[in-house]
PDB file of C-alpha atoms and ligand atoms in Angstrom:
ATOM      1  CA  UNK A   1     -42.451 -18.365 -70.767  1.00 92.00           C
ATOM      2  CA  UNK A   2     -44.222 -19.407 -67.737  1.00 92.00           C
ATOM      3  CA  UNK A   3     -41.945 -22.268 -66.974  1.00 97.00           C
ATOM      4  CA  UNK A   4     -38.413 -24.459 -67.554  1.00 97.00           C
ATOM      5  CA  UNK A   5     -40.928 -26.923 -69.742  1.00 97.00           C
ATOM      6  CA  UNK A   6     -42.838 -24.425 -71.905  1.00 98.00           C
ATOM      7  CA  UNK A   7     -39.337 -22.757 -73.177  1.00 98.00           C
ATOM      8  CA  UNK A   8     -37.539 -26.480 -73.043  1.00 98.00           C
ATOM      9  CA  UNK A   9     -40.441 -27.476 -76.021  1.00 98.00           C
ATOM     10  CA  UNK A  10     -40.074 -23.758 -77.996  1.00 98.00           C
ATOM     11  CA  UNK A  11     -36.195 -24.503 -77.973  1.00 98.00           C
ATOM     12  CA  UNK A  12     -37.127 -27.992 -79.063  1.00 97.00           C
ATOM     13  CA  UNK A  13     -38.614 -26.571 -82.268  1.00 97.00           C
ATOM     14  CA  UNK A  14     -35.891 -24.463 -83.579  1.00 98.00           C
ATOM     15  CA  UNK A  15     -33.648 -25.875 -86.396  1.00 97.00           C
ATOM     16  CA  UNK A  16     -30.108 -27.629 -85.298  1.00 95.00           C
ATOM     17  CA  UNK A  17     -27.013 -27.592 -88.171  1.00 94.00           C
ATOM     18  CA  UNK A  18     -27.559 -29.406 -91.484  1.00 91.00           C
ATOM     19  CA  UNK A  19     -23.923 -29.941 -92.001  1.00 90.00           C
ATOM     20  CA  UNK A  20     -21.922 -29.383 -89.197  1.00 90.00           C
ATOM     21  CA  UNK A  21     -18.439 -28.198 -89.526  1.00 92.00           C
ATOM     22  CA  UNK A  22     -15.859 -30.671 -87.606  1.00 88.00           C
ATOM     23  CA  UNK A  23     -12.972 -28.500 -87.256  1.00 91.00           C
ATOM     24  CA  UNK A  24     -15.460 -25.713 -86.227  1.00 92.00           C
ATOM     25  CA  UNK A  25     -17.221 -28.401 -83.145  1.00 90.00           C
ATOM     26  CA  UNK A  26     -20.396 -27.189 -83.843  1.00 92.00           C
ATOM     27  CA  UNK A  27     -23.372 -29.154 -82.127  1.00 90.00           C
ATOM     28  CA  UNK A  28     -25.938 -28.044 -80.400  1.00 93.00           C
ATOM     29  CA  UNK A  29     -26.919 -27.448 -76.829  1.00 95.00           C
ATOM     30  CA  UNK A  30     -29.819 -29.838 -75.858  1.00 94.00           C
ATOM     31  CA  UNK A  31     -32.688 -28.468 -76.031  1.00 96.00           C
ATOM     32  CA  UNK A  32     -33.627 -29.620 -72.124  1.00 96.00           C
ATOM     33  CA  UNK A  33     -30.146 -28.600 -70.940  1.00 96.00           C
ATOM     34  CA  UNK A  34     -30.241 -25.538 -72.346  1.00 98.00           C
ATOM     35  CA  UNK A  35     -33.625 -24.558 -70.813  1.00 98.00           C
ATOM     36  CA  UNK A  36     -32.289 -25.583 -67.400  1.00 97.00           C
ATOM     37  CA  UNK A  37     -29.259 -23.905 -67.610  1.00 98.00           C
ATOM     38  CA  UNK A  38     -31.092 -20.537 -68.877  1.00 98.00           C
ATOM     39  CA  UNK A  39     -33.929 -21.020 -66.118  1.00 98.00           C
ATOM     40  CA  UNK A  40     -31.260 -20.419 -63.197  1.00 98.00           C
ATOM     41  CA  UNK A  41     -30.233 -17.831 -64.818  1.00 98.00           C
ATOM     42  CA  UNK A  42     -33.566 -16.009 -65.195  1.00 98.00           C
ATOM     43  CA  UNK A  43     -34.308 -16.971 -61.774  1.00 98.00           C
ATOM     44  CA  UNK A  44     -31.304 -15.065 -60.444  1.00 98.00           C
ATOM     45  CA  UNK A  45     -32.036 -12.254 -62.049  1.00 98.00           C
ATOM     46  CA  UNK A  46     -29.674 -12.615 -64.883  1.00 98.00           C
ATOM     47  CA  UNK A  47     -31.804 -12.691 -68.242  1.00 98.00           C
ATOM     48  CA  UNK A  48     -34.621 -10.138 -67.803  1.00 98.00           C
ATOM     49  CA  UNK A  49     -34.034  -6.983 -68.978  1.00 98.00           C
ATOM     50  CA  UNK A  50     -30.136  -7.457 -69.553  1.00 98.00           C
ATOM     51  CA  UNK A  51     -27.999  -7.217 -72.687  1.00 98.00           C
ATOM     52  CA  UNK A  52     -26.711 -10.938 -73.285  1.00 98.00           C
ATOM     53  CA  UNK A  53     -24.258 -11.750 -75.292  1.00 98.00           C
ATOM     54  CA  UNK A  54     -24.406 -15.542 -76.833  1.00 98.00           C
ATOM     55  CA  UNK A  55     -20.329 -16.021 -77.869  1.00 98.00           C
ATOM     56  CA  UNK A  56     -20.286 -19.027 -80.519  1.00 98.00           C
ATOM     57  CA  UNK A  57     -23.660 -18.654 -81.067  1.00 98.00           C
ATOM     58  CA  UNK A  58     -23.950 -21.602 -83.785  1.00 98.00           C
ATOM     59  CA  UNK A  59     -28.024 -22.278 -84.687  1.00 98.00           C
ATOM     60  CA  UNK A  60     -28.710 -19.894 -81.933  1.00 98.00           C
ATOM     61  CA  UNK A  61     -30.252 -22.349 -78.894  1.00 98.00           C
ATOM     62  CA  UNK A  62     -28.867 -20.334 -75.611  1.00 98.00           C
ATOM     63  CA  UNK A  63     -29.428 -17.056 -77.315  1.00 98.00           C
ATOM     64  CA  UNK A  64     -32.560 -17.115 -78.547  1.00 98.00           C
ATOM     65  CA  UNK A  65     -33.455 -18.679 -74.565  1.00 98.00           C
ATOM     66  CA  UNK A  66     -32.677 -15.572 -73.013  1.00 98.00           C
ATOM     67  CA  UNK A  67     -34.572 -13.422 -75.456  1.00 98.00           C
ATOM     68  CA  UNK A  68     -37.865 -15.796 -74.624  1.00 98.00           C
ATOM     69  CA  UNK A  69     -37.122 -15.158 -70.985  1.00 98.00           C
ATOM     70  CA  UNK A  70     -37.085 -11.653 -71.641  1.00 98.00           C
ATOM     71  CA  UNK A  71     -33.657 -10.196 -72.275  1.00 98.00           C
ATOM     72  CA  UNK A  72     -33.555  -6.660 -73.403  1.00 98.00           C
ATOM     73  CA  UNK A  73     -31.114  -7.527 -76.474  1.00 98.00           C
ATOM     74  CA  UNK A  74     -29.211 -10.514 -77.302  1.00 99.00           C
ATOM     75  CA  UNK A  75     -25.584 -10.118 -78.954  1.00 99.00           C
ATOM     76  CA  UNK A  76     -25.441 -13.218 -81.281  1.00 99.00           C
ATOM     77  CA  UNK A  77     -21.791 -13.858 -82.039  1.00 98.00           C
ATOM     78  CA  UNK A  78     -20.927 -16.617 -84.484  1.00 98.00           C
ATOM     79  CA  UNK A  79     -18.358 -17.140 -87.591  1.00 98.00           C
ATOM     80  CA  UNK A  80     -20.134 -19.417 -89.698  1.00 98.00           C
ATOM     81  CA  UNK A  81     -22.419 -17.858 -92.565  1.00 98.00           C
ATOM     82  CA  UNK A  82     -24.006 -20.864 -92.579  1.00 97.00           C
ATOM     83  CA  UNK A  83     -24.870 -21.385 -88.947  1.00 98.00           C
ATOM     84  CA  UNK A  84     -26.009 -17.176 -88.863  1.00 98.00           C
ATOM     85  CA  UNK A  85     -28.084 -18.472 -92.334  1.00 98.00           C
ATOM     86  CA  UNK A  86     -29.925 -21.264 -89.350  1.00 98.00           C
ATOM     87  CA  UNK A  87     -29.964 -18.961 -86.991  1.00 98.00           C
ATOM     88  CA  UNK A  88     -31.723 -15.955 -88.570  1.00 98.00           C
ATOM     89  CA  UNK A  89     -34.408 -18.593 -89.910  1.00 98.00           C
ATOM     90  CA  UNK A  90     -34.770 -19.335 -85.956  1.00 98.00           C
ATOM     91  CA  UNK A  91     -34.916 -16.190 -85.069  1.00 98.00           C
ATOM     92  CA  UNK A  92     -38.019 -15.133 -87.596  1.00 98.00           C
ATOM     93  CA  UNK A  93     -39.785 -18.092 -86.359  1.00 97.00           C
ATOM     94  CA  UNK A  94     -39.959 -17.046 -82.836  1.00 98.00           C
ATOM     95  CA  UNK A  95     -40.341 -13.344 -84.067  1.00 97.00           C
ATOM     96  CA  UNK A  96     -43.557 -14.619 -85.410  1.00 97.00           C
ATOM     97  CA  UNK A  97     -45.081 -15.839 -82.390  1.00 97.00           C
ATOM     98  CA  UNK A  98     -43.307 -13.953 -79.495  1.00 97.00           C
ATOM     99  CA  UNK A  99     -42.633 -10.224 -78.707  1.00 97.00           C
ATOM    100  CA  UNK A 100     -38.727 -10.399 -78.372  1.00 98.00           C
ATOM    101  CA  UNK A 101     -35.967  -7.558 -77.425  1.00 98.00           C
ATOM    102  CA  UNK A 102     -33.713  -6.435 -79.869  1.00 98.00           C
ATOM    103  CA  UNK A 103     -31.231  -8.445 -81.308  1.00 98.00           C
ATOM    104  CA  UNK A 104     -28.173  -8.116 -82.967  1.00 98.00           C
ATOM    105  CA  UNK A 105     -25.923 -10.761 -85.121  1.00 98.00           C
ATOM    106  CA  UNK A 106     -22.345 -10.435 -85.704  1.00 98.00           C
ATOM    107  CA  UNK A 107     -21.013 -12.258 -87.938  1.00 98.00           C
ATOM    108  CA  UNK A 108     -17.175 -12.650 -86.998  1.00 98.00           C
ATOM    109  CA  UNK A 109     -14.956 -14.395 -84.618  1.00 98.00           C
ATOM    110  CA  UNK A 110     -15.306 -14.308 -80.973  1.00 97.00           C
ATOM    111  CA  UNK A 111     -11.363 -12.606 -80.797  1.00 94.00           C
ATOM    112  CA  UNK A 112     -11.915 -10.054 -83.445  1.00 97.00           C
ATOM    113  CA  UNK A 113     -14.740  -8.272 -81.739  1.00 97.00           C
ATOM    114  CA  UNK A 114     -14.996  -6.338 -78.743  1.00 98.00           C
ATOM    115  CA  UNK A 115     -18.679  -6.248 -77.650  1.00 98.00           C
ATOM    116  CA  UNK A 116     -19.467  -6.135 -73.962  1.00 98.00           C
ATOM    117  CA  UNK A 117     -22.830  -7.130 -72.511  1.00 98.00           C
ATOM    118  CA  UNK A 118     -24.077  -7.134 -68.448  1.00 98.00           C
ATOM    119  CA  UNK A 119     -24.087 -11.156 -69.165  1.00 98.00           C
ATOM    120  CA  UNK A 120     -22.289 -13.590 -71.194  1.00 98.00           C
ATOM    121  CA  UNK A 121     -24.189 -17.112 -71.824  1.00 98.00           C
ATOM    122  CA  UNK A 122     -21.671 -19.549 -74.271  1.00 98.00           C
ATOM    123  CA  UNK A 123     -21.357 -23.174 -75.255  1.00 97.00           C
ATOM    124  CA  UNK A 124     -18.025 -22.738 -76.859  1.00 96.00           C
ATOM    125  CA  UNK A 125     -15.993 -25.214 -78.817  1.00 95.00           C
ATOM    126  CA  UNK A 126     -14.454 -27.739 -76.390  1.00 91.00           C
ATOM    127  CA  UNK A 127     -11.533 -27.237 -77.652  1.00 90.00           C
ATOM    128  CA  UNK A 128     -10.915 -30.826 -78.844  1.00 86.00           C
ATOM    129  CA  UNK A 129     -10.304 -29.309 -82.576  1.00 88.00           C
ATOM    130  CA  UNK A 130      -8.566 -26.135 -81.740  1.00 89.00           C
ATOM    131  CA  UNK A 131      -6.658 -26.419 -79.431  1.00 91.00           C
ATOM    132  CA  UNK A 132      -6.992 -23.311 -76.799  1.00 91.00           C
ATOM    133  CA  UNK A 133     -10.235 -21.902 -77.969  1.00 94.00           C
ATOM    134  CA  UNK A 134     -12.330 -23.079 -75.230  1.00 93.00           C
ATOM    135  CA  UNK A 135      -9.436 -20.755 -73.268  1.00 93.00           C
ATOM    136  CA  UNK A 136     -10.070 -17.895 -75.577  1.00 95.00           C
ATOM    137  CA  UNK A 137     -13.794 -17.942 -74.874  1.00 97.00           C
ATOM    138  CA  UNK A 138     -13.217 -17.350 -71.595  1.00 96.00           C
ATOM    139  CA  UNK A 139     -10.531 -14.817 -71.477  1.00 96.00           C
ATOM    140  CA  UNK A 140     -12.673 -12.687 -73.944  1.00 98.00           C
ATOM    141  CA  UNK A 141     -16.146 -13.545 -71.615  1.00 98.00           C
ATOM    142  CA  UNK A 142     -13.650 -12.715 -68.604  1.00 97.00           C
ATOM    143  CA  UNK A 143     -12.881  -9.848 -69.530  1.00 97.00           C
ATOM    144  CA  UNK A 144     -16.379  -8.609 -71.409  1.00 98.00           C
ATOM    145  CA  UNK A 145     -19.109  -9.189 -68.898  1.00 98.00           C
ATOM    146  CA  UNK A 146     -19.741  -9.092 -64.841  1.00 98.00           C
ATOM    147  CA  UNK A 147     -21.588 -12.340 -65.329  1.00 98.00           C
ATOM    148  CA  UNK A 148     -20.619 -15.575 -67.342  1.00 98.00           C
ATOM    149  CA  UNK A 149     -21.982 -18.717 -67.618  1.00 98.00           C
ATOM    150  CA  UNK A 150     -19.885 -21.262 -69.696  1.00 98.00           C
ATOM    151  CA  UNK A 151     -19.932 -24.999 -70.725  1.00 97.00           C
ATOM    152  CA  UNK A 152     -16.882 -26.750 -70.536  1.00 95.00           C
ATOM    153  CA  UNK A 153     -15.729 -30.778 -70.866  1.00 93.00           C
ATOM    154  CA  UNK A 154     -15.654 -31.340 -67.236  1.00 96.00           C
ATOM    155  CA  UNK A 155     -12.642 -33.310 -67.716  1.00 94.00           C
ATOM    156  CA  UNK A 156     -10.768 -29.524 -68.228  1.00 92.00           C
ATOM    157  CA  UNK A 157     -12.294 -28.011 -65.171  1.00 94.00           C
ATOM    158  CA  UNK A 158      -9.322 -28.355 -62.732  1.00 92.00           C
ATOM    159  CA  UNK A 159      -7.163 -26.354 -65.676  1.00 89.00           C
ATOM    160  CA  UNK A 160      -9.664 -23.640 -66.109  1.00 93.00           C
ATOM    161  CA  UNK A 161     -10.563 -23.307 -62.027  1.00 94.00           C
ATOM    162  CA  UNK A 162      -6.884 -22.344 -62.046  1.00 92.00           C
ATOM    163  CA  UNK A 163      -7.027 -19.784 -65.112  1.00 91.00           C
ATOM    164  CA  UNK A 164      -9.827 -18.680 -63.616  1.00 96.00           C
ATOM    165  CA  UNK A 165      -8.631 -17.814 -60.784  1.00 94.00           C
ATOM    166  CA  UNK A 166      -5.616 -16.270 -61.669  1.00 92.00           C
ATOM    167  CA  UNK A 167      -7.653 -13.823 -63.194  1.00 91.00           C
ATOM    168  CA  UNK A 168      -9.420 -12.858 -60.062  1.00 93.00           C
ATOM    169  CA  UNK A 169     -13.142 -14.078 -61.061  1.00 97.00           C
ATOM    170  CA  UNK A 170     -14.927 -16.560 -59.295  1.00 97.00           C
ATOM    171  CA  UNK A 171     -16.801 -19.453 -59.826  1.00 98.00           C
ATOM    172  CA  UNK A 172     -20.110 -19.516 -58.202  1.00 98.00           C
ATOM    173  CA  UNK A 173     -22.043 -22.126 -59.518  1.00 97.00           C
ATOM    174  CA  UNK A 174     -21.365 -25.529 -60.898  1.00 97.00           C
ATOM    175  CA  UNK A 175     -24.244 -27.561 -63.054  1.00 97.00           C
ATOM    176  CA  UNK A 176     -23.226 -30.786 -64.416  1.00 96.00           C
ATOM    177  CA  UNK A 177     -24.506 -32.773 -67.442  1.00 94.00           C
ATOM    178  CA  UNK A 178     -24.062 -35.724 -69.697  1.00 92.00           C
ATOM    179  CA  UNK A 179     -24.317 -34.184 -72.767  1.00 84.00           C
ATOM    180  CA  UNK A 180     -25.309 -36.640 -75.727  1.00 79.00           C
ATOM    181  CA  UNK A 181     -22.853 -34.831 -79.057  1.00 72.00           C
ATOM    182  CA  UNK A 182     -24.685 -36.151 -82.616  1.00 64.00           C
ATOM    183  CA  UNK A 183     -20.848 -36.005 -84.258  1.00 59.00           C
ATOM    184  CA  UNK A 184     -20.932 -36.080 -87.605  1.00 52.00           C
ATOM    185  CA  UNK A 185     -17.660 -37.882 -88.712  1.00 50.00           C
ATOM    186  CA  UNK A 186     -15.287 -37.070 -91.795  1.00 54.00           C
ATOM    187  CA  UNK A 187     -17.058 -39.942 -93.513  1.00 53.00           C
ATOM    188  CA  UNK A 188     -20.315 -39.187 -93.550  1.00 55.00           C
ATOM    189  CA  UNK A 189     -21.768 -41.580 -90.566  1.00 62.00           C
ATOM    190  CA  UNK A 190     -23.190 -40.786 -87.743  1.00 62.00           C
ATOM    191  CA  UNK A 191     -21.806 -41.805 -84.173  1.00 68.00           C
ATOM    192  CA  UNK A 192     -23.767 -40.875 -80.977  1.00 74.00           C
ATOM    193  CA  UNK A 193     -20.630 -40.188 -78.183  1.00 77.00           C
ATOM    194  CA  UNK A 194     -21.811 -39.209 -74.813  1.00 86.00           C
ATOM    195  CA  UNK A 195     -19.547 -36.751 -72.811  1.00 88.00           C
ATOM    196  CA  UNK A 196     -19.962 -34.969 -69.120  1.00 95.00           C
ATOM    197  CA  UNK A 197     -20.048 -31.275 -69.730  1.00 96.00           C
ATOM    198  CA  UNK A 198     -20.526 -28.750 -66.752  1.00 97.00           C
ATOM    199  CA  UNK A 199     -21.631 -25.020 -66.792  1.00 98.00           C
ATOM    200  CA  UNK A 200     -20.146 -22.647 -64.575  1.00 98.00           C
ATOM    201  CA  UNK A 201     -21.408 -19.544 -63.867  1.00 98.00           C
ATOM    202  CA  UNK A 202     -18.652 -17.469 -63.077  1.00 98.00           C
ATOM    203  CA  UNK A 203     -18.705 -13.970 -61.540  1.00 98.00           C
ATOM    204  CA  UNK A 204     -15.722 -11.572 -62.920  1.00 94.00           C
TER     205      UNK A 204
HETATM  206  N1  SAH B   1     -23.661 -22.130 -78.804  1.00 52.56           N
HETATM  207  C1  SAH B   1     -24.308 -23.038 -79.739  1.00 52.56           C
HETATM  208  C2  SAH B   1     -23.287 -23.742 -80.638  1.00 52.56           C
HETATM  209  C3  SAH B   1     -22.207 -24.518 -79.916  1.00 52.56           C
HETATM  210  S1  SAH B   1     -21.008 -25.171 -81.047  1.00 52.56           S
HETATM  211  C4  SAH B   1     -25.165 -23.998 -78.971  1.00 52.56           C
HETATM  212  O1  SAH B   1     -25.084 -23.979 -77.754  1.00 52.56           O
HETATM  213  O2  SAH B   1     -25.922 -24.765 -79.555  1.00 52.56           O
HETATM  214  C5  SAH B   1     -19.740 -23.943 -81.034  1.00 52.56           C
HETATM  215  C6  SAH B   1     -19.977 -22.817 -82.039  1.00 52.56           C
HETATM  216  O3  SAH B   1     -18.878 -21.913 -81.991  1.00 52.56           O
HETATM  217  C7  SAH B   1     -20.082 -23.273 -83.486  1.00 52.56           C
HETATM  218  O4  SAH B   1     -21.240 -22.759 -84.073  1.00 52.56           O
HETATM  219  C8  SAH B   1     -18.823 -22.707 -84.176  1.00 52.56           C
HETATM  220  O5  SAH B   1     -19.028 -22.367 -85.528  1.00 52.56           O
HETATM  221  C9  SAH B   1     -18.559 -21.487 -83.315  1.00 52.56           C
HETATM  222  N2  SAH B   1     -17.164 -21.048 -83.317  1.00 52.56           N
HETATM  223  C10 SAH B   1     -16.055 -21.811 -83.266  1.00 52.56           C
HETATM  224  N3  SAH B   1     -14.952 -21.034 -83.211  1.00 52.56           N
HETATM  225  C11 SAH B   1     -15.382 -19.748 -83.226  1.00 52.56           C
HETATM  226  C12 SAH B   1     -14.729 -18.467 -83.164  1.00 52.56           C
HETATM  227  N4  SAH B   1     -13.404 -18.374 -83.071  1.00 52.56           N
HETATM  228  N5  SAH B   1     -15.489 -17.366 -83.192  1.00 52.56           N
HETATM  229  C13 SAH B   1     -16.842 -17.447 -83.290  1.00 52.56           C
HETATM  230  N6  SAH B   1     -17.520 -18.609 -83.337  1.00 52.56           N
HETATM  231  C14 SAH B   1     -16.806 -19.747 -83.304  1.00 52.56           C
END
């Protein structure tokens, strides 16, 4: 990828959910947003050559970003079969085109596993469902990588900055964005809801 735009347009191609799962909050990451967020990471020196783990890996956006910026392996983590099903068509499209590092999927929940990576890249659940997940996310990136970066409803920053730093990491970066969720409603319709989301890279 020589630049933000060219992997912004590849990420732009890949498929999103057909029928996303409500009490699951799956939605994708932007396609622009997600190229942004993964370009600061590959210009710090955190994608190339690393083992990234994507936690809640859904159709596969932020994951399959690092491996076109060069990441040694990607860890896909994700307990949906039918989210994996998106993602492994994703995967073989890019596989078709671009030479990519290895890759695993694990299909499972984020708190029944116990893979560690040299960086963790997730756009969890919110946490707007399930109450405390967006928490678990980070106590199991916390504690399974040196590097982290992690979306979160800005409106639940002050909480985590204090989790956070309870458990000695450290936030280092802050990107904010007005994320625009296409959320598919228990009857069938579609409402476009606009919220402020902001990634944090955090250093553990
Ligand atoms: N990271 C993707 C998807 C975000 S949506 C992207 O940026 O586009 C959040 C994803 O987390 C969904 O795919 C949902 O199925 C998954 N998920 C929710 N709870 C989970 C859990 N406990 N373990 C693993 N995956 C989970």
């Amino acid at each position: 990828m020589r630049s933000k735009k060219e992997l912004a347009i590849a990420l732009e191609h890949l498929e999103e959910f057909t029928k996303p799962d409500v009490q699951l909050e799956q939605y994708v990451t932007p396609a622009d947003i997600a190229a942004q967020v993964l370009w600061r990471a590959h210009l710090a020196g955190d994608i190339l050559d690393k083992h990234i783990l994507d936690l809640g890996a859904g159709t596969g956006i932020l994951g399959l970003g690092a491996l076109l910026l060069g990441a040694q392996k990607v860890t896909f983590i994700e307990q949906d079969v039918n989210a994996v099903r998106i993602l492994e068509k994703n995967l073989a499209q890019l596989n078709e085109k671009y030479e990519l590092g290895d890759t695993k999927i694990v299909l499972a929940q984020v708190n029944y596993t116990d893979i560690s990576a040299d960086v963790i890249i997730t756009n969890p659940p919110f946490g707007t469902r399930n109450k405390g997940i967006d928490k678990r996310f980070l106590d199991y990136a916390l504690t399974h990588a040196k590097i982290i970066y992690s979306f979160h409803k800005t409106s639940t920053l002050s909480h985590l900055r204090n989790h956070i730093r309870i458990l000695d990491a450290r936030i280092v970066e802050e990107i904010s964005f007005s994320f625009e969720l296409k959320e598919t409603m228990e009857h069938h319709t579609k409402r476009i809801e606009r919220i402020e989301v902001t990634c944090l890279k955090i250093v553990s």
